[in-house]
PDB file of C-alpha atoms in Angstrom:
ATOM      1  CA  MET A 416       0.236   1.048  16.734  1.00 37.00           C
ATOM      2  CA  PRO A 417       3.226   1.671  14.383  1.00 47.00           C
ATOM      3  CA  ASP A 418       3.434   4.822  12.473  1.00 55.00           C
ATOM      4  CA  PHE A 419       3.128   4.195   8.732  1.00 54.00           C
ATOM      5  CA  TYR A 420       5.477   4.522   5.709  1.00 54.00           C
ATOM      6  CA  PHE A 421       5.140   5.000   1.809  1.00 54.00           C
ATOM      7  CA  GLY A 422       7.320   5.265  -0.845  1.00 50.00           C
ATOM      8  CA  THR A 423      10.058   3.829  -2.218  1.00 48.00           C
ATOM      9  CA  ALA A 424      13.640   3.631  -0.610  1.00 47.00           C
ATOM     10  CA  GLN A 425      14.302   7.171  -2.431  1.00 47.00           C
ATOM     11  CA  HIS A 426      11.134   8.530  -1.172  1.00 49.00           C
ATOM     12  CA  LEU A 427      10.106   7.671   1.697  1.00 53.00           C
ATOM     13  CA  ILE A 428       7.180   9.451   3.760  1.00 59.00           C
ATOM     14  CA  LYS A 429       6.427   8.753   7.413  1.00 63.00           C
ATOM     15  CA  TYR A 430       2.735   9.233   8.833  1.00 63.00           C
ATOM     16  CA  GLN A 431       1.884   9.286  12.101  1.00 66.00           C
ATOM     17  CA  LYS A 432      -1.877   7.174  12.765  1.00 66.00           C
ATOM     18  CA  GLN A 433      -3.335  10.482  13.963  1.00 70.00           C
ATOM     19  CA  ASP A 434      -2.321  11.731  10.728  1.00 71.00           C
ATOM     20  CA  ILE A 435      -4.416   9.149   8.985  1.00 69.00           C
ATOM     21  CA  LEU A 436      -8.400   9.229   8.772  1.00 71.00           C
ATOM     22  CA  LYS A 437      -9.173   5.901   6.704  1.00 69.00           C
ATOM     23  CA  ILE A 438      -7.578   3.897   4.384  1.00 67.00           C
ATOM     24  CA  ALA A 439      -9.594   2.076   1.265  1.00 69.00           C
ATOM     25  CA  PHE A 440      -7.851  -0.730  -0.185  1.00 62.00           C
ATOM     26  CA  SER A 441      -8.299  -2.186  -4.039  1.00 64.00           C
ATOM     27  CA  GLY A 442      -6.334  -5.129  -5.934  1.00 58.00           C
ATOM     28  CA  GLN A 443      -6.247  -7.187  -9.126  1.00 56.00           C
ATOM     29  CA  SER A 444      -4.730 -10.663  -9.248  1.00 51.00           C
ATOM     30  CA  ASN A 445      -3.417 -11.875 -12.628  1.00 52.00           C
ATOM     31  CA  SER A 446      -3.448 -15.736 -12.374  1.00 51.00           C
ATOM     32  CA  ARG A 447      -1.771 -16.495 -15.501  1.00 54.00           C
ATOM     33  CA  SER A 448       0.847 -13.836 -14.626  1.00 47.00           C
ATOM     34  CA  PRO A 449       0.989 -13.759 -10.728  1.00 45.00           C
ATOM     35  CA  VAL A 450       4.516 -11.533 -10.334  1.00 44.00           C
ATOM     36  CA  ARG A 451       2.138  -8.957 -12.390  1.00 45.00           C
ATOM     37  CA  ASP A 452      -0.400  -9.002  -9.379  1.00 51.00           C
ATOM     38  CA  PHE A 453      -0.575  -5.633  -7.685  1.00 58.00           C
ATOM     39  CA  ALA A 454      -2.634  -4.319  -4.228  1.00 61.00           C
ATOM     40  CA  VAL A 455      -3.077   0.174  -4.492  1.00 68.00           C
ATOM     41  CA  TYR A 456      -4.252   1.599  -1.344  1.00 67.00           C
ATOM     42  CA  THR A 457      -5.775   4.854  -1.161  1.00 74.00           C
ATOM     43  CA  ILE A 458      -4.954   7.184   2.044  1.00 72.00           C
ATOM     44  CA  PHE A 459      -7.220   9.713   3.001  1.00 77.00           C
ATOM     45  CA  LEU A 460      -4.879  11.818   5.554  1.00 77.00           C
ATOM     46  CA  ASN A 461      -7.029  14.524   8.054  1.00 79.00           C
ATOM     47  CA  ASN A 462      -5.813  17.776   6.312  1.00 81.00           C
ATOM     48  CA  GLY A 463      -7.635  16.678   3.315  1.00 82.00           C
ATOM     49  CA  THR A 464      -4.778  14.972   1.075  1.00 78.00           C
ATOM     50  CA  ARG A 465      -5.445  11.831  -0.799  1.00 79.00           C
ATOM     51  CA  LEU A 466      -2.653  10.027  -1.587  1.00 72.00           C
ATOM     52  CA  SER A 467      -2.326   6.728  -3.664  1.00 70.00           C
ATOM     53  CA  PHE A 468       0.341   3.597  -2.987  1.00 65.00           C
ATOM     54  CA  THR A 469       0.834   0.800  -5.054  1.00 63.00           C
ATOM     55  CA  SER A 470       2.899  -2.038  -4.853  1.00 58.00           C
ATOM     56  CA  ILE A 471       3.551  -5.116  -7.667  1.00 52.00           C
ATOM     57  CA  LEU A 472       2.563  -7.871  -5.267  1.00 44.00           C
ATOM     58  CA  ILE A 473       4.665 -11.353  -5.967  1.00 44.00           C
ATOM     59  CA  THR A 474       2.116 -13.735  -5.611  1.00 49.00           C
ATOM     60  CA  PRO A 475      -1.820 -13.919  -5.623  1.00 50.00           C
ATOM     61  CA  ASP A 476      -1.620 -15.351  -1.887  1.00 55.00           C
ATOM     62  CA  GLN A 477      -0.477 -11.673  -1.105  1.00 51.00           C
ATOM     63  CA  LEU A 478      -2.714  -9.828  -2.635  1.00 47.00           C
ATOM     64  CA  ARG A 479      -5.338 -11.719  -0.576  1.00 52.00           C
ATOM     65  CA  ASN A 480      -3.086 -11.426   2.684  1.00 54.00           C
ATOM     66  CA  LYS A 481      -3.437  -7.818   2.159  1.00 51.00           C
ATOM     67  CA  MET A 482      -7.310  -7.775   2.103  1.00 46.00           C
ATOM     68  CA  THR A 483      -7.132  -9.544   5.197  1.00 44.00           C
ATOM     69  CA  GLY A 484      -5.852  -6.472   6.695  1.00 44.00           C
ATOM     70  CA  VAL A 485      -1.880  -7.336   7.020  1.00 43.00           C
ATOM     71  CA  ARG A 486      -0.557  -3.677   8.163  1.00 45.00           C
ATOM     72  CA  ILE A 487       0.731  -1.319   5.009  1.00 45.00           C
ATOM     73  CA  GLU A 488       4.437  -1.506   6.083  1.00 44.00           C
ATOM     74  CA  GLU A 489       4.393  -5.003   5.911  1.00 46.00           C
ATOM     75  CA  MET A 490       4.049  -4.575   2.266  1.00 44.00           C
ATOM     76  CA  HIS A 491       8.099  -3.132   2.051  1.00 42.00           C
ATOM     77  CA  ARG A 492       8.646  -6.241   3.015  1.00 41.00           C
ATOM     78  CA  PHE A 493       7.851  -8.222  -0.272  1.00 38.00           C
ATOM     79  CA  ALA A 494       6.635  -5.789  -2.883  1.00 38.00           C
ATOM     80  CA  TRP A 495       8.579  -3.144  -5.004  1.00 36.00           C
ATOM     81  CA  PRO A 496       6.283   0.144  -3.890  1.00 40.00           C
ATOM     82  CA  ALA A 497       5.518   3.332  -5.604  1.00 39.00           C
ATOM     83  CA  PHE A 498       4.233   6.402  -4.332  1.00 37.00           C
ATOM     84  CA  LYS A 499       2.471   9.416  -6.354  1.00 37.00           C
ATOM     85  CA  ALA A 500      -0.040  12.120  -4.614  1.00 34.00           C
ATOM     86  CA  LEU A 501      -3.011  12.310  -6.786  1.00 29.00           C
TER      87      LEU A 501
END
């Protein structure tokens, strides 16, 4: 499995698989304005740190795809991600 990359082009952080304890997903779809759909991943690292990774998604279908387990690094192909520490 590849390493995970979180963040924007200006602020890219790399984590190896063994650093990640678990990843939780939440999302919202607004059918009237699909460009505003978003997904939020909360990443729990083995050292106790929690990170939030938010991406604005292009279509509701892409939001549903996130729920079926598409790898996080795939989000960079079609999303505008933002990164922040909780």
